[in-house]
Amino acid sequence: MTLQQKVPVTPPAARSRKKSVVPWGLGTALAALLFFVVALIAPQVLATHDPYALDLANSLQPPSLAHWFGTDESGRDLYSRVIWGTRESLLIGIGATAASLTIALILGSLAALAGKYVAGTVNRVIEVLFAFPTLLLALLLVAVIGPSAFSQVFAVGVGTSPGYARMIRGQILTAKNSGYVEAATALGHSRGRILRSHIIPNAIRPLVAIIALSVGQSIVWASSLAFLGLGVAPPSPEWGALLDAGRLYITQAPWLTVIPGLVIVALAIAATTLGKHIQASLEKGEK
């Protein structure tokens, strides 16, 4: 038997199938995100009860076949409340992410492209904001504005923006000093065209992965504010509000706090997994 006969050769079609297999971690994350998207768009498809229907005779019931996540102090079905709360929680997270990246894009662009004095002032502002812990800065803003969904979005957006602003500033400076920008300048392209065609697109490209990471992070921060009583007022089924309501019964009915907390963690992990996969794909494409 020759050496060629001993070594198995994988057909090209089989190799392509192996490369196209989705990693199990990414597949699980996509399945979880699909579930949350359905809950966002059509919660009535997944919910089993009216999230606001009171049933005092069945209050504080543990998880069962009738109530998958148990019931709260008013007998409301916790599973249905979690499903209906997905819309508000995701919208707060997406809104906070949009606010954070918008503020970061403005501050980072000014810090990298503006004149000496303006850039210096903006850099000092970023440093001052960065000196505050995210939760502390968000707490200060909510205390000034007052607890509401809007204040959660604004406070979390401002609190998480300094880190992204620094990242954008670094990306813009890297693109600004790159060879393709020097070539465009040598060819006589205008400053505005270079910004639109070369600097901004190449600086923003890495932020695609950050968006997925930031949504999960924003929901965690917003839920932290709601847990401290600085979020949406009850009887809203927003996840942070569920945590706030459940902490009063943490010894008697721990599922009221544990289950919404696990849902928040599941969404954060799924979003982080997707963001890291996108980031790895972008880095692989650049090589």
Coordinates of C-alpha atoms in Angstrom, one line a residue:
M1 CA 0.0 0.0 0.0
T2 CA 1.5 3.3 -1.0
L3 CA 1.7 6.4 1.2
Q4 CA -1.0 8.2 -0.9
Q5 CA -3.4 5.3 -0.2
K6 CA -2.9 5.5 3.6
V7 CA -3.6 9.3 3.9
P8 CA -7.3 10.0 3.6
V9 CA -8.2 13.0 1.4
T10 CA -11.1 15.1 2.4
P11 CA -13.2 16.1 -0.6
P12 CA -13.5 19.9 -1.2
A13 CA -17.3 19.8 -0.6
A14 CA -16.7 18.2 2.8
R15 CA -14.1 20.8 3.7
S16 CA -16.5 23.6 2.7
R17 CA -19.2 22.1 4.9
K18 CA -16.9 22.0 7.9
K19 CA -16.0 25.6 7.4
S20 CA -19.6 26.7 7.2
V21 CA -20.6 25.0 10.5
V22 CA -21.8 27.6 13.0
P23 CA -20.0 27.2 16.4
W24 CA -22.3 25.9 19.0
G25 CA -21.8 29.0 21.2
L26 CA -22.7 31.4 18.4
G27 CA -25.7 29.2 17.5
T28 CA -27.0 29.2 21.0
A29 CA -26.5 33.0 21.2
L30 CA -28.4 33.5 17.9
A31 CA -31.2 31.3 19.1
A32 CA -31.5 33.2 22.4
L33 CA -31.4 36.6 20.5
L34 CA -34.1 35.3 18.1
F35 CA -36.3 34.4 21.1
F36 CA -35.8 38.0 22.6
V37 CA -36.6 39.5 19.2
V38 CA -39.9 37.6 19.0
A39 CA -40.7 38.7 22.5
L40 CA -39.9 42.3 21.5
I41 CA -42.0 42.3 18.3
A42 CA -44.9 39.9 19.3
P43 CA -44.9 39.1 23.1
Q44 CA -48.4 37.8 22.9
V45 CA -47.1 34.8 20.8
L46 CA -44.9 33.7 23.7
A47 CA -46.8 34.8 26.8
T48 CA -49.2 32.4 28.5
H49 CA -51.1 34.9 30.7
D50 CA -52.1 38.5 30.9
P51 CA -49.0 40.2 32.5
Y52 CA -51.2 42.6 34.5
A53 CA -54.0 40.2 35.6
L54 CA -54.2 40.0 39.4
D55 CA -54.9 36.6 41.1
L56 CA -54.4 37.2 44.8
A57 CA -55.4 33.6 45.6
N58 CA -52.3 32.4 43.8
S59 CA -49.8 35.0 45.0
L60 CA -46.1 34.0 45.5
Q61 CA -46.5 30.6 43.9
P62 CA -43.3 28.8 43.0
P63 CA -42.5 27.8 39.4
S64 CA -44.9 25.1 38.2
L65 CA -46.5 23.8 35.0
A66 CA -49.3 26.4 35.4
H67 CA -46.8 29.3 36.0
W68 CA -43.4 28.5 34.5
F69 CA -41.6 31.2 36.4
G70 CA -44.0 31.3 39.4
T71 CA -46.2 34.3 40.4
D72 CA -45.5 37.6 42.2
E73 CA -47.0 39.1 45.3
S74 CA -50.2 39.9 43.3
G75 CA -50.5 36.5 41.7
R76 CA -49.4 37.8 38.3
D77 CA -47.6 35.3 36.0
L78 CA -43.9 36.1 36.2
Y79 CA -43.0 34.4 32.8
S80 CA -45.6 36.5 31.0
R81 CA -44.3 39.6 32.7
V82 CA -40.7 38.8 31.7
I83 CA -41.9 38.3 28.1
W84 CA -43.8 41.6 28.0
G85 CA -41.0 43.4 29.8
T86 CA -38.6 42.4 27.0
R87 CA -39.8 45.2 24.8
E88 CA -39.3 48.0 27.3
S89 CA -35.9 46.6 28.5
L90 CA -34.5 46.1 25.0
L91 CA -35.7 49.6 23.9
I92 CA -34.0 51.1 26.9
G93 CA -30.8 49.2 26.1
I94 CA -30.9 50.1 22.4
G95 CA -31.7 53.7 23.2
A96 CA -28.9 54.0 25.7
T97 CA -26.5 52.4 23.2
A98 CA -27.6 54.9 20.5
A99 CA -27.2 57.8 22.9
S100 CA -23.8 56.6 24.1
L101 CA -22.4 56.1 20.6
T102 CA -23.8 59.4 19.4
I103 CA -22.1 61.3 22.3
A104 CA -18.9 59.3 21.9
L105 CA -18.8 59.9 18.1
I106 CA -19.2 63.7 18.7
L107 CA -16.6 63.9 21.5
G108 CA -14.2 61.5 19.8
S109 CA -14.3 63.3 16.5
L110 CA -13.8 66.7 18.1
A111 CA -10.9 65.4 20.2
A112 CA -9.2 63.9 17.1
L113 CA -10.0 66.4 14.3
A114 CA -10.7 69.8 15.9
G115 CA -8.1 72.5 16.5
K116 CA -5.6 72.5 19.4
Y117 CA -7.7 74.4 22.0
V118 CA -11.0 72.7 21.1
A119 CA -9.5 69.3 21.1
G120 CA -7.7 69.9 24.4
T121 CA -10.9 71.1 26.0
V122 CA -12.9 68.0 24.7
N123 CA -10.1 65.7 25.9
R124 CA -10.4 67.2 29.4
V125 CA -14.1 66.7 29.4
I126 CA -13.7 63.0 28.4
E127 CA -11.1 62.6 31.2
V128 CA -13.5 64.1 33.7
L129 CA -16.4 61.9 32.6
F130 CA -14.1 58.9 32.6
A131 CA -13.0 59.5 36.2
F132 CA -16.5 58.8 37.4
P133 CA -17.6 55.2 37.7
T134 CA -20.4 54.5 35.2
L135 CA -23.0 53.6 37.8
L136 CA -22.1 56.6 40.0
L137 CA -22.4 59.0 37.0
A138 CA -25.7 57.5 36.0
L139 CA -27.0 57.8 39.5
L140 CA -26.1 61.5 39.7
L141 CA -27.9 62.1 36.4
V142 CA -31.0 60.2 37.3
A143 CA -31.1 62.0 40.7
V144 CA -31.1 65.4 38.8
I145 CA -33.6 64.4 36.0
G146 CA -35.9 62.1 38.0
P147 CA -36.6 58.3 37.6
S148 CA -38.1 57.4 34.3
A149 CA -37.3 55.4 31.1
F150 CA -35.9 58.5 29.5
S151 CA -33.6 59.2 32.4
Q152 CA -32.4 55.6 32.3
V153 CA -31.6 55.9 28.6
F154 CA -29.9 59.3 29.0
A155 CA -28.0 58.5 32.2
V156 CA -26.7 55.1 30.9
G157 CA -25.8 56.7 27.5
V158 CA -23.8 59.5 29.1
G159 CA -22.2 57.1 31.7
T160 CA -20.9 54.7 29.1
S161 CA -19.9 57.2 26.4
P162 CA -16.4 58.2 27.7
G163 CA -14.8 54.8 27.0
Y164 CA -16.3 54.7 23.5
A165 CA -15.2 58.3 22.9
R166 CA -11.6 57.4 23.6
M167 CA -11.9 54.4 21.3
I168 CA -13.3 56.5 18.5
R169 CA -10.6 59.2 19.0
G170 CA -7.9 56.5 18.7
Q171 CA -9.5 55.0 15.6
I172 CA -9.7 58.4 13.9
L173 CA -6.1 59.3 14.7
T174 CA -5.0 55.9 13.3
A175 CA -6.9 56.4 10.1
K176 CA -5.8 60.1 9.9
N177 CA -2.1 59.0 9.9
S178 CA -2.5 56.1 7.6
G179 CA -1.0 55.7 4.2
Y180 CA -4.2 55.8 2.2
V181 CA -5.1 59.2 3.7
E182 CA -1.6 60.5 2.8
A183 CA -2.1 59.2 -0.7
A184 CA -5.5 60.9 -1.0
T185 CA -4.0 64.2 0.3
A186 CA -1.2 63.9 -2.3
L187 CA -3.8 63.4 -5.0
G188 CA -5.4 66.7 -4.1
H189 CA -8.6 65.4 -2.5
S190 CA -10.4 67.9 -0.3
R191 CA -10.4 67.6 3.5
G192 CA -14.2 67.0 3.5
R193 CA -13.9 64.2 0.9
I194 CA -11.1 62.6 2.8
L195 CA -13.1 62.7 6.0
R196 CA -16.2 61.2 4.3
S197 CA -14.5 58.6 2.2
H198 CA -11.6 57.5 4.3
I199 CA -11.3 58.6 7.9
I200 CA -14.8 58.3 9.2
P201 CA -15.7 55.0 7.5
N202 CA -12.5 53.3 8.6
A203 CA -12.8 54.7 12.2
I204 CA -16.4 53.6 12.6
R205 CA -16.0 50.1 11.1
P206 CA -14.7 48.5 14.4
L207 CA -17.8 50.0 16.2
V208 CA -20.1 47.5 14.5
A209 CA -19.0 44.8 17.0
I210 CA -19.2 47.3 19.9
I211 CA -22.9 48.0 19.2
A212 CA -23.9 44.4 20.0
L213 CA -21.6 44.4 23.1
S214 CA -23.0 47.7 24.3
V215 CA -26.7 46.8 24.1
G216 CA -26.3 44.0 26.7
Q217 CA -24.1 46.2 28.8
S218 CA -26.6 49.0 28.7
I219 CA -29.5 46.7 29.8
V220 CA -27.4 45.6 32.8
W221 CA -26.7 49.2 33.8
A222 CA -30.3 50.3 33.3
S223 CA -31.5 47.3 35.3
S224 CA -29.0 48.3 38.1
L225 CA -30.7 51.7 38.2
A226 CA -34.1 50.2 38.3
F227 CA -33.1 47.8 41.0
L228 CA -32.1 50.8 43.1
G229 CA -35.6 52.3 42.6
L230 CA -34.5 54.8 40.0
G231 CA -36.1 53.2 36.9
V232 CA -39.5 52.7 35.5
A233 CA -42.3 52.8 38.1
P234 CA -44.3 49.7 38.9
P235 CA -46.4 47.8 37.7
S236 CA -44.2 47.9 34.6
P237 CA -42.8 44.5 33.7
E238 CA -39.4 46.0 32.7
W239 CA -36.7 43.6 33.9
G240 CA -35.0 46.1 36.3
A241 CA -38.4 46.9 37.8
L242 CA -39.1 43.2 38.3
L243 CA -35.8 42.9 40.2
D244 CA -36.7 45.9 42.4
A245 CA -40.1 44.4 43.2
G246 CA -38.7 41.0 43.9
R247 CA -36.0 42.0 46.3
L248 CA -38.7 42.7 49.0
Y249 CA -39.5 38.9 48.9
I250 CA -35.9 37.6 48.4
T251 CA -36.2 35.1 51.3
Q252 CA -39.8 34.2 50.8
A253 CA -39.9 34.0 47.0
P254 CA -36.4 34.1 45.6
W255 CA -37.5 33.3 42.0
L256 CA -38.9 36.8 41.7
T257 CA -35.3 38.1 41.7
V258 CA -33.3 35.1 40.5
I259 CA -35.3 34.5 37.3
P260 CA -35.3 38.1 35.9
G261 CA -31.6 38.3 36.8
L262 CA -30.9 35.2 34.9
V263 CA -32.8 36.5 31.9
I264 CA -30.7 39.7 32.0
V265 CA -27.5 37.7 32.2
A266 CA -28.6 35.4 29.3
L267 CA -29.3 38.4 27.0
A268 CA -26.0 40.1 28.0
I269 CA -24.0 36.9 27.3
A270 CA -25.8 36.3 24.0
A271 CA -25.1 39.9 22.8
T272 CA -21.5 39.7 24.0
T273 CA -21.0 36.4 22.1
L274 CA -22.4 37.9 18.9
G275 CA -20.3 41.0 19.3
K276 CA -17.1 39.1 19.8
H277 CA -17.9 36.9 16.8
I278 CA -18.4 40.0 14.6
Q279 CA -15.2 41.5 15.9
A280 CA -13.2 38.4 15.2
S281 CA -14.7 38.3 11.7
L282 CA -13.8 41.9 11.0
E283 CA -10.2 41.4 12.3
K284 CA -9.9 38.2 10.1
G285 CA -11.1 40.2 7.1
E286 CA -8.5 42.9 7.7
K287 CA -5.6 40.3 7.6

